[in-house]
Short mmCIF file of C-alpha atoms (C1' of nucleotides) in Angstrom, two decimals:
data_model
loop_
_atom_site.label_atom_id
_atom_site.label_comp_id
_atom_site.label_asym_id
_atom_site.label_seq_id
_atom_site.Cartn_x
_atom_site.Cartn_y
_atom_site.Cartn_z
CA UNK A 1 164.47 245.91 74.18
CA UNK A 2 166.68 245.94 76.98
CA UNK A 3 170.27 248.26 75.80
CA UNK A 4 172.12 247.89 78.78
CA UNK A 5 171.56 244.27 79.15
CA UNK A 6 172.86 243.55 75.82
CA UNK A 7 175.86 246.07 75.62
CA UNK A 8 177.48 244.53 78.32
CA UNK A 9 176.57 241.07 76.94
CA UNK A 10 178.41 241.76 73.99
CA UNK A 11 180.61 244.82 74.43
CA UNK A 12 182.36 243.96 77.68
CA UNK A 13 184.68 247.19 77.53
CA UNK A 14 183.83 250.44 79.33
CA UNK A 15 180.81 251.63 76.97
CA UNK A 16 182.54 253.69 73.96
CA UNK A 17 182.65 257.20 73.90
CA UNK A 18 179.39 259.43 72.62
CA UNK A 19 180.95 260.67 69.51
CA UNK A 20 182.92 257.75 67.91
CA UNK A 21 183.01 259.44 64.48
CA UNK A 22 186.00 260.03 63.03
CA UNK A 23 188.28 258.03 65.29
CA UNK A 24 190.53 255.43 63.84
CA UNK A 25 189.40 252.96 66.65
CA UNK A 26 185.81 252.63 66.53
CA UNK A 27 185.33 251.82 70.25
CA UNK A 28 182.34 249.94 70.45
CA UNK A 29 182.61 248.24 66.90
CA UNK A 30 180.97 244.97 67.82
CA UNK A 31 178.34 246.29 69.29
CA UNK A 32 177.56 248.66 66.49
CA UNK A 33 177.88 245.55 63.52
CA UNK A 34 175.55 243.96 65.93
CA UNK A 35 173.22 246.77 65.78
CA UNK A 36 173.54 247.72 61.87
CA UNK A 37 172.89 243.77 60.69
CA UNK A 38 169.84 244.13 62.90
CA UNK A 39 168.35 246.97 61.07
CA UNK A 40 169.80 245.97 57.74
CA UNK A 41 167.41 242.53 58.30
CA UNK A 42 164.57 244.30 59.05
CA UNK A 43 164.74 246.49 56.22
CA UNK A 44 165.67 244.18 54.04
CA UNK A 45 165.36 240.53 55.42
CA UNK A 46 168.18 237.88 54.83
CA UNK A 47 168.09 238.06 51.38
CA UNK A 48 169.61 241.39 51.65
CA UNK A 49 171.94 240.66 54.18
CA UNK A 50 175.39 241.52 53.76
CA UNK A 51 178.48 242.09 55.80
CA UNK A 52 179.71 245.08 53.58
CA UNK A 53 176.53 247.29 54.36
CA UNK A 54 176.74 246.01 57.89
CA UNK A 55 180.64 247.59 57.47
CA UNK A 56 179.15 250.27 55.49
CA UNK A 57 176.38 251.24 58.30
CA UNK A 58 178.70 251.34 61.02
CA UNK A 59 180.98 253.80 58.98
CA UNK A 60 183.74 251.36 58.95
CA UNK A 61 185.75 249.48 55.72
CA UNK A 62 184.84 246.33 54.56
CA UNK A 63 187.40 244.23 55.83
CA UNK A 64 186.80 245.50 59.54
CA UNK A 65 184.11 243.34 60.38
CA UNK A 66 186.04 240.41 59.64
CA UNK A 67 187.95 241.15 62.40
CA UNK A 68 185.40 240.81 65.33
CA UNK A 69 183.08 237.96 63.70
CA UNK A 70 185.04 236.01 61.16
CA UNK A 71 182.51 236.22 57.96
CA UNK A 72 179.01 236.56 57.97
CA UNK A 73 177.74 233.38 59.38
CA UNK A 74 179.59 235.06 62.80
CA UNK A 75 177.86 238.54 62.65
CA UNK A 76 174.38 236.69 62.23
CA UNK A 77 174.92 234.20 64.36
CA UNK A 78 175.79 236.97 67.26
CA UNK A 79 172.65 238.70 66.17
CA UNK A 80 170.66 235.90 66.88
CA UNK A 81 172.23 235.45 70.09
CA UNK A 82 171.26 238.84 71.47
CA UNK A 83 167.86 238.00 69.79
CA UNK A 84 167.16 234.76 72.22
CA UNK A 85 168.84 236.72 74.90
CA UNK A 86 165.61 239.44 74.22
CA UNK A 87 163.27 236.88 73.71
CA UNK A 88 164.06 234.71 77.27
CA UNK A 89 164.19 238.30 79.02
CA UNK A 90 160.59 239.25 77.36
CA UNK A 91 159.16 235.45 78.77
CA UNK A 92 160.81 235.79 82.16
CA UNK A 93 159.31 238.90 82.43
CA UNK A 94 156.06 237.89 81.08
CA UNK A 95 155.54 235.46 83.79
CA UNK A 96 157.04 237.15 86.72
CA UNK A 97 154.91 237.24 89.76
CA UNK A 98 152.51 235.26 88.43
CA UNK A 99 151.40 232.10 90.67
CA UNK A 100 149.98 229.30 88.61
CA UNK A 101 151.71 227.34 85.81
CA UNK A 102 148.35 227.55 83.57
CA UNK A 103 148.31 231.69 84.07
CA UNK A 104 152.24 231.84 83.70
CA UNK A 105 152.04 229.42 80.21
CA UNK A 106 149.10 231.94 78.87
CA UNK A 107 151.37 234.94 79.64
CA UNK A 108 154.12 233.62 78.33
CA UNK A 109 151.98 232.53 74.93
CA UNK A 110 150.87 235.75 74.89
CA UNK A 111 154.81 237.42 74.72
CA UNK A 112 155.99 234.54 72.63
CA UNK A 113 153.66 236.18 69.93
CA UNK A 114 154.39 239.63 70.67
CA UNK A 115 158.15 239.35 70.51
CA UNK A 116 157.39 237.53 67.28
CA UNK A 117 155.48 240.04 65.61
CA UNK A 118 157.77 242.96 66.95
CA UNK A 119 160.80 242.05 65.65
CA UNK A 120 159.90 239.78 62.66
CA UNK A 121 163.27 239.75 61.25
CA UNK A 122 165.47 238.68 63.86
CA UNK A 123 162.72 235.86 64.93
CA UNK A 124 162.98 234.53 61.59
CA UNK A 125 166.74 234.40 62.36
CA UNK A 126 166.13 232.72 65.33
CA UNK A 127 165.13 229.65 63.79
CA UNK A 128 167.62 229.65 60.54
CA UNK A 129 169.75 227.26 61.65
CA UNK A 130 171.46 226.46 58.06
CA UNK A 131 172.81 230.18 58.03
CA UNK A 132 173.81 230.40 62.32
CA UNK A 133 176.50 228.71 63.45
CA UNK A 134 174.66 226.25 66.29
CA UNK A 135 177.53 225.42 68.01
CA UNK A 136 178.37 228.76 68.89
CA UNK A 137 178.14 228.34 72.84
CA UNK A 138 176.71 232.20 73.38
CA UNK A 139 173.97 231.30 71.25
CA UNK A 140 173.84 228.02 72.81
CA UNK A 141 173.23 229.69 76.02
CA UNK A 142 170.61 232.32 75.35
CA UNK A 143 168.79 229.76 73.44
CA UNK A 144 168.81 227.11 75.95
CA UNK A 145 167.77 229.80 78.59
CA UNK A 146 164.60 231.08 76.43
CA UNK A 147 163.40 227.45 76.33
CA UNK A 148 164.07 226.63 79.85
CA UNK A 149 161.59 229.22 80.86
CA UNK A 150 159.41 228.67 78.59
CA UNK A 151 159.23 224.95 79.75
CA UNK A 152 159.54 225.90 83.61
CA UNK A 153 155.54 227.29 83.17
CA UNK A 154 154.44 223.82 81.61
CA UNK A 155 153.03 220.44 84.31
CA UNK A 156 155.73 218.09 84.10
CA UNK A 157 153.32 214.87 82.96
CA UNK A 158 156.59 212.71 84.55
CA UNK A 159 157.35 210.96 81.03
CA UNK A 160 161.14 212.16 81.26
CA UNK A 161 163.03 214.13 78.84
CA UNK A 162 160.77 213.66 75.39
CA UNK A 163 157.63 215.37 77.09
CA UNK A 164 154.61 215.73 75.35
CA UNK A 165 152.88 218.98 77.35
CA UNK A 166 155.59 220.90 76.50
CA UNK A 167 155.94 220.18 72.90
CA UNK A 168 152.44 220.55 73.07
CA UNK A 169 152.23 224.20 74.44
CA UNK A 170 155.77 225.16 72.67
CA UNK A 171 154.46 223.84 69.31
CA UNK A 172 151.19 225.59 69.67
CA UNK A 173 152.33 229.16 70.35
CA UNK A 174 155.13 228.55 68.20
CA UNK A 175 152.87 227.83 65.45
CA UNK A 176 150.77 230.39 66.23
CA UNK A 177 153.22 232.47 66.03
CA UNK A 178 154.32 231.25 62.61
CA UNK A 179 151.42 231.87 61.04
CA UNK A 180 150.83 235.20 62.49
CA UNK A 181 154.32 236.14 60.34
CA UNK A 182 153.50 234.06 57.51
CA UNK A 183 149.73 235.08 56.40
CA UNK A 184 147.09 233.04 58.00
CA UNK A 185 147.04 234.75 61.18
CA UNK A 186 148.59 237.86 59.95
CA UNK A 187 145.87 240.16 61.21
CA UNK A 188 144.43 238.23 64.07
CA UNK A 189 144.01 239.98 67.02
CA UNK A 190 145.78 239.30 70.67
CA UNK A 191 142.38 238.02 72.17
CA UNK A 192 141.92 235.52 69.57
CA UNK A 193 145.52 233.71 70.46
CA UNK A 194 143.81 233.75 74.17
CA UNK A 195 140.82 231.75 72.47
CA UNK A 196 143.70 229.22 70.55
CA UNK A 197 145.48 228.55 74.18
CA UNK A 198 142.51 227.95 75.84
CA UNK A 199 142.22 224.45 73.76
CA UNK A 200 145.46 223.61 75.04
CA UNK A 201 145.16 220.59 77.81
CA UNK A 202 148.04 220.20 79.93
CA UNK A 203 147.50 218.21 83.30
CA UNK B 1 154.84 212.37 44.84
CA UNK B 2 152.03 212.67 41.87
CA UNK B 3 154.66 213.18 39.20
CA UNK B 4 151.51 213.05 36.68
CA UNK B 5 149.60 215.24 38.37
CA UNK B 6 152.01 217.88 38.43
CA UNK B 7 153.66 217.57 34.90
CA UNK B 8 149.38 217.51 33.80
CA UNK B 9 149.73 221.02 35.80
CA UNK B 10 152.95 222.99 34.53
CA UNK B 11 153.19 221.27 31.39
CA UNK B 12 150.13 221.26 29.54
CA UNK B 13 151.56 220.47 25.98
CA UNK B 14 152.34 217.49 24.82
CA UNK B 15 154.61 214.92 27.05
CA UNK B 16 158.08 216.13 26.31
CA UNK B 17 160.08 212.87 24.23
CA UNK B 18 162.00 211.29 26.46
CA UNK B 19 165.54 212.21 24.82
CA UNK B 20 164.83 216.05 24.63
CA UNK B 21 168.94 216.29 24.85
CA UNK B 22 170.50 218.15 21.78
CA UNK B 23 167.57 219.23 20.75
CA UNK B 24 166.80 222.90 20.31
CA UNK B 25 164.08 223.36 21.57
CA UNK B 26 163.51 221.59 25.02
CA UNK B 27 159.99 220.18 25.01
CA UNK B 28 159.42 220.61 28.78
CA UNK B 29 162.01 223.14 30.09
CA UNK B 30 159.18 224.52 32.25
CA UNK B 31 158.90 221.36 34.31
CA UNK B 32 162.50 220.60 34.19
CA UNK B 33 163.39 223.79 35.23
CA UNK B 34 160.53 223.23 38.25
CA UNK B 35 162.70 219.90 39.06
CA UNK B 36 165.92 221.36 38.99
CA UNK B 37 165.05 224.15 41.31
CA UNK B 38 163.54 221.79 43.45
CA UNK B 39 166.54 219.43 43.28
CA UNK B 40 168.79 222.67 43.93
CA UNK B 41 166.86 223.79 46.99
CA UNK B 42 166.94 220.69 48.37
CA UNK B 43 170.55 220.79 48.40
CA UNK B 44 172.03 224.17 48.66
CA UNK B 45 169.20 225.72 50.43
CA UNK B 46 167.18 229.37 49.44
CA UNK B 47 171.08 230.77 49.63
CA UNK B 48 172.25 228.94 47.39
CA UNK B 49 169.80 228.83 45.08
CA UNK B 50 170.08 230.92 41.29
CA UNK B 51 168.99 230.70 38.04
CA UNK B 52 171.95 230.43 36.40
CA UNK B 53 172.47 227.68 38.22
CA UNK B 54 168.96 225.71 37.50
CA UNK B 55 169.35 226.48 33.70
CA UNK B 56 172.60 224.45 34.13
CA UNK B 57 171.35 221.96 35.40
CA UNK B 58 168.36 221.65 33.10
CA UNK B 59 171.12 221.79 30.35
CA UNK B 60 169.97 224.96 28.70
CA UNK B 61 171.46 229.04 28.22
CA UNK B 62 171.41 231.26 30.87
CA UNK B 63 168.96 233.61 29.52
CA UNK B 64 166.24 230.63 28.57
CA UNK B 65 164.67 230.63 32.21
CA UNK B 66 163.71 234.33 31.71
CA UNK B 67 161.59 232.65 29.29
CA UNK B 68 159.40 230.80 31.25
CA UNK B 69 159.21 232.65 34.56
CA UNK B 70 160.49 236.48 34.41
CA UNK B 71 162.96 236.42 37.11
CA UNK B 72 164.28 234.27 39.96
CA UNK B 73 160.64 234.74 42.01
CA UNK B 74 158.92 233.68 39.06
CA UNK B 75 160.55 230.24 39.50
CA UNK B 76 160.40 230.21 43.21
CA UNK B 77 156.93 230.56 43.12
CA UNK B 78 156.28 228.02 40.39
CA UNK B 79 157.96 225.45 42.79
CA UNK B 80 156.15 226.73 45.95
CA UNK B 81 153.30 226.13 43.76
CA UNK B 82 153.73 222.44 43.10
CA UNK B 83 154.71 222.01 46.53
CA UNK B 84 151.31 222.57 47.78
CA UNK B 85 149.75 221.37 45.20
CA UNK B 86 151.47 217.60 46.41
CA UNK B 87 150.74 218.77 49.64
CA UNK B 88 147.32 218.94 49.50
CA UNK B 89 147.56 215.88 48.24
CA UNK B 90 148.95 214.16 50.87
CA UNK B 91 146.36 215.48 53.54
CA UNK B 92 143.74 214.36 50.95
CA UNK B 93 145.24 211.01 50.78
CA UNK B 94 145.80 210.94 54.28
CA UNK B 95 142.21 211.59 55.31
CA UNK B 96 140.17 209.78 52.48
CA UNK B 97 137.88 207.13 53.95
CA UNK B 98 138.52 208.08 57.74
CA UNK B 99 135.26 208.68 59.11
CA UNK B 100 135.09 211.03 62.30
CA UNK B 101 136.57 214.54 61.93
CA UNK B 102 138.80 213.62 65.07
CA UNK B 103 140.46 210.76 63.03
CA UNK B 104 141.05 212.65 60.33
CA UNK B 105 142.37 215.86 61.88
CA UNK B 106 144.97 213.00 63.40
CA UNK B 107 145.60 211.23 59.77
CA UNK B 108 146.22 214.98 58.22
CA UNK B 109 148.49 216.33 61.20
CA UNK B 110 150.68 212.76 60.96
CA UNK B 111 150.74 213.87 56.81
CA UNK B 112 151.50 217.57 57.36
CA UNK B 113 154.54 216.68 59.26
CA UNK B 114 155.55 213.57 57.37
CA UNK B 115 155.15 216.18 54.41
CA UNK B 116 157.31 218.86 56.46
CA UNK B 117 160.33 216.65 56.96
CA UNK B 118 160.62 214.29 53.48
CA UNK B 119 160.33 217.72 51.82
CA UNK B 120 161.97 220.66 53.99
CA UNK B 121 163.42 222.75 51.13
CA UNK B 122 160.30 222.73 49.81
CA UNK B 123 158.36 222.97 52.97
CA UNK B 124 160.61 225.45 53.94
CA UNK B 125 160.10 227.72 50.35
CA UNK B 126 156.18 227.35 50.75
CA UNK B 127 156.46 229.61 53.63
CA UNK B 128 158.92 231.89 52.67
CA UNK B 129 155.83 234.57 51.60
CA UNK B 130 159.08 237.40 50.87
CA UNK B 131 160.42 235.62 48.33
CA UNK B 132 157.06 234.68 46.56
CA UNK B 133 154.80 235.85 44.02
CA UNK B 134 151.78 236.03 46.38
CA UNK B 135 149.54 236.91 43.99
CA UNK B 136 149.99 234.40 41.53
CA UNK B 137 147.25 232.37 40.99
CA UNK B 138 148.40 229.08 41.22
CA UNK B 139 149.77 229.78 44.00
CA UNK B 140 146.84 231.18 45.92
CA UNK B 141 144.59 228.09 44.32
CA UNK B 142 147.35 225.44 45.37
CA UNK B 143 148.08 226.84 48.95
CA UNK B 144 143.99 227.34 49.91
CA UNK B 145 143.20 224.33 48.46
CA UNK B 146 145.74 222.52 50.58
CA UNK B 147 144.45 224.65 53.64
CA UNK B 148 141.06 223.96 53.33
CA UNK B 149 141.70 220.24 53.15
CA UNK B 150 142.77 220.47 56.55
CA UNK B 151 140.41 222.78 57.96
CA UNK B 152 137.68 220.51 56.68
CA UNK B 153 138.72 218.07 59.54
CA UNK B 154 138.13 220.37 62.59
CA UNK B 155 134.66 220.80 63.71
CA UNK B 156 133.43 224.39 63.18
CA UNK B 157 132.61 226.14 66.47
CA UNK B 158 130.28 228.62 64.51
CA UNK B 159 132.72 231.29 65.28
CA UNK B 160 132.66 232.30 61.63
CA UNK B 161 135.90 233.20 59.51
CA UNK B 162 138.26 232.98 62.92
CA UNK B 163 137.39 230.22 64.04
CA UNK B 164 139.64 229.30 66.88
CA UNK B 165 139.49 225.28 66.63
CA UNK B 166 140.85 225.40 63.64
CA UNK B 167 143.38 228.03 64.73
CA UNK B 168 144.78 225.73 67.33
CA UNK B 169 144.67 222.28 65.58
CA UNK B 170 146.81 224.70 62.50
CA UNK B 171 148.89 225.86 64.85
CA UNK B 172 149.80 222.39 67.00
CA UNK B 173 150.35 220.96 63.67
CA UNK B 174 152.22 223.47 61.92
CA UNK B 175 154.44 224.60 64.87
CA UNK B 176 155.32 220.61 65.34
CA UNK B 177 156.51 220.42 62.16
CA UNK B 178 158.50 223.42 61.76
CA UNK B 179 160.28 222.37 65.38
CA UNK B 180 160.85 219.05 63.96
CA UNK B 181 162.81 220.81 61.33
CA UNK B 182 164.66 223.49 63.10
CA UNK B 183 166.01 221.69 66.04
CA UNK B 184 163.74 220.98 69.62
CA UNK B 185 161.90 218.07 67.63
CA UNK B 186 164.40 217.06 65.06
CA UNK B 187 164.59 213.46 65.87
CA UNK B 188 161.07 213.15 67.60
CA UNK B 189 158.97 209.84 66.57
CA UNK B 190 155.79 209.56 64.64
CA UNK B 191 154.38 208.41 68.17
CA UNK B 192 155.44 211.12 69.40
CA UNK B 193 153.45 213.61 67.69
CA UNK B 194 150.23 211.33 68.36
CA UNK B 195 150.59 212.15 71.96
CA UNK B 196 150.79 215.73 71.84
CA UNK B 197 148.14 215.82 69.28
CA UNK B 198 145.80 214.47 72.03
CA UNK B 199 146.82 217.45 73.96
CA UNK B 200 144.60 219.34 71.87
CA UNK B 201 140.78 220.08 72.80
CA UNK B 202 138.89 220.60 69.85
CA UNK B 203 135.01 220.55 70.66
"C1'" DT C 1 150.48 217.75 -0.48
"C1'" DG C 2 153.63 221.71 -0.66
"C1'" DT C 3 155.31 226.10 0.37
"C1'" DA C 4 155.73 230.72 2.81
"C1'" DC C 5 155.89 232.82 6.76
"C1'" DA C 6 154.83 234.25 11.54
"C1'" DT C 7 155.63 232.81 15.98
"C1'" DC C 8 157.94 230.84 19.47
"C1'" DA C 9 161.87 228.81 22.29
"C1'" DG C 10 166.39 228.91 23.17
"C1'" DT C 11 171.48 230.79 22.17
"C1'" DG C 12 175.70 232.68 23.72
"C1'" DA C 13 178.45 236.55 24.36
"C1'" DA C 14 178.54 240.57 26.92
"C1'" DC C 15 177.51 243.98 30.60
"C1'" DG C 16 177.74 245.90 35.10
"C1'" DC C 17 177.11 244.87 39.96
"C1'" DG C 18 177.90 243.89 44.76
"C1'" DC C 19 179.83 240.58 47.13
"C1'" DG C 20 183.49 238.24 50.43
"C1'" DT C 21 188.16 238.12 51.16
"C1'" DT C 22 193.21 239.27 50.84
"C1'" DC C 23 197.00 242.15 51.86
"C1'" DA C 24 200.45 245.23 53.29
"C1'" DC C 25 199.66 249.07 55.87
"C1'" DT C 26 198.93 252.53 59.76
"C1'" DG C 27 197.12 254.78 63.64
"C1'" DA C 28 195.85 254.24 68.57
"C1'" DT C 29 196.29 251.98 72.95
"C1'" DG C 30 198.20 250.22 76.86
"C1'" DT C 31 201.90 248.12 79.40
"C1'" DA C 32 206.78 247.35 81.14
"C1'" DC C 33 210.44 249.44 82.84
"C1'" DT D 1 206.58 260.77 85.00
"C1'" DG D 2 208.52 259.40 80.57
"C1'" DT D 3 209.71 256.48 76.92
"C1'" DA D 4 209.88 252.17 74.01
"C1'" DC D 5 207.49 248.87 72.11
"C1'" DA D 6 204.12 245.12 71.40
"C1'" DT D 7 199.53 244.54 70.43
"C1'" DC D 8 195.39 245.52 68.61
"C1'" DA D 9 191.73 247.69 65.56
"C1'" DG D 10 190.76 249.45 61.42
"C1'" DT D 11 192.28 251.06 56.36
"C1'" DG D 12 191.60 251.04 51.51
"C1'" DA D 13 192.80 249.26 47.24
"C1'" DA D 14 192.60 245.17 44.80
"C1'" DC D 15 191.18 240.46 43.41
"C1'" DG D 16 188.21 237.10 41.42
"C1'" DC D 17 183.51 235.32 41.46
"C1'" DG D 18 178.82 234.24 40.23
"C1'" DC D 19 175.02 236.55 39.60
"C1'" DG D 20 170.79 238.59 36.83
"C1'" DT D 21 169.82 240.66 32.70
"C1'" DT D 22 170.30 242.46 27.88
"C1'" DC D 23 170.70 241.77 23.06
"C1'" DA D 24 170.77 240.55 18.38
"C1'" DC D 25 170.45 236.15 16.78
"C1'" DT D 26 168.86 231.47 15.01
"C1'" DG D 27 166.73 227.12 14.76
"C1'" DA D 28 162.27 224.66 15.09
"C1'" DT D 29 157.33 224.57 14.85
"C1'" DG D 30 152.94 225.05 13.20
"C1'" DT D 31 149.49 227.31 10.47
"C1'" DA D 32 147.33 229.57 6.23
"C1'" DC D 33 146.64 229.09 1.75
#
DNA sequence: TGTACATCAGTGAACGCGCGTTCACTGATGTAC
DNA sequence: TGTACATCAGTGAACGCGCGTTCACTGATGTAC
């Protein structure tokens, strides 16, 4: 995914030095928990989640993360963050340059799934709202921006806020998605989801 | 749900008396531990969820689960188990008598998400695959029994195993219901859902 | 019908484990003067 | 340019907790004769 975008999302300082062993200050601590509870869930998923191997990871005490993220609902919930941040980057670039709303929905589809499948464990995350904190407004934010332009490629049918073409398409790729991570669709191929969205009617 | 049904399923001795309190032996600590994990689930969530904590609340030693189902997945999967078994159900239910495969793929995608949200612990568990036994048996018979009920409702395009109908009308429904339950669609109506399952083009 | 005995279901105390969190602390950084 | 000092980031030992699992055991059940 993209580094740069996300170090400076989440490690405003000038970027820490090369070698940060062995310092007392870390330098780029945040960034680093962010990065170890990212692998640590996709080695191990959320059941073996835990801020002390995050701590442990970064080569840092247990007690440090505390510091930047509170407890663990903080550390995940910033993971999550830089997750939707990924996945809105990985739509808007899906659909960039592309004319039509019906072409611009299928690409997108197509990179919902793909983000999906690439980074299983931090999707999953995504969408555990008991274990993020929701209200947290940088999570907010990326979150709200992955929809939006997901939604932008979808006909407005005029029926307001509560519109059904769009939780038509978004429940359909989502789904598809779903079930690509969770066994039924586990070993379909990308062609086939091209087959799924073409029974998609949207006017 | 079928409370018969089920105790028919995990308990196939004798009904249990109905004071089994004080006694030593239990009479139907298999089902009861069943309940209690779903009762726990429902309210603590997977996180919170142990077997200490279901033997407890079953009012029995710590060690007496180990018993019945090995280990903590053992138990998991024994509930994920019922839960499609009453799932099934209710897309049975939901479909018996309707006539065209149209109304019925409507009836069952109303029932799968009616199921989804009066049961999302449950719901929620069923697709956990990571913390499952997927190979138990009941499991596998419960879960593609419940799958096949649906699938019977979409009309087969002759596209053999992937068959992209029923790909789409799975997906639609199944990526409705988990939005419903993890935010975009949370407080959606029933009528709701009818219109953007007529967004779906199933020939 | 009665008795012996194998089998089964559940006990309860004990264990070791990894966890989150606390606490007084210390080393590094950066700013004011 | 130099020094004092406040602030910040991270330490590391300690705590209490609930967990899963083990173990020798015991009480109930049901079957063979």
């Amino acid at each position: 995914m993209n580094d740069d975008l996300n170090s400076v999302k989440f490690n405003p300082e000038p970027a820490p030095e090369e070698s940060a062993k062995g310092r007392y200050h870390h330098g780029g601590l945040r960034a680093a928990l962010i990065e170890a509870g990212a692998q640590l869930l996709a080695e191990r998923g959320l059941e073996g989640f835990s801020l002390r191997e995050c701590a442990r990871r970064a080569g840092v005490s247990p007690a440090a993360p505390a510091h930047h993220f509170g407890d663990a609902r903080g550390l995940l919930t910033a993971i999550a963050a830089r997750g939707f941040a990924e996945f809105g980057a990985a739509l808007e670039a899906a659909q960039a340059g592309l004319s039509t709303r019906s072409i611009r929905l299928r690409a997108q589809g197509r990179a919902y799934v793909r983000f999906a499948r690439a980074n299983r464990a931090i999707f999953d995350l995504m969408w555990r709202s008991a274990v993020l904190n929701q209200a947290d407004p940088e999570l907010r934010r990326a979150a709200d921006s992955a929809f939006a332009t997901l939604l932008s490629a979808v006909p407005d049918s005029g029926q307001g806020k509560r519109n059904p073409n769009a939780a038509a398409a978004w429940a359909l790729v989502h789904g598809y998605a779903r079930l690509a991570l969770d066994g039924p669709l586990e070993d379909a191929p990308e062609t086939f989801l091209d087959q799924v969205l073409e029974r998609l009617t949207v006017s």
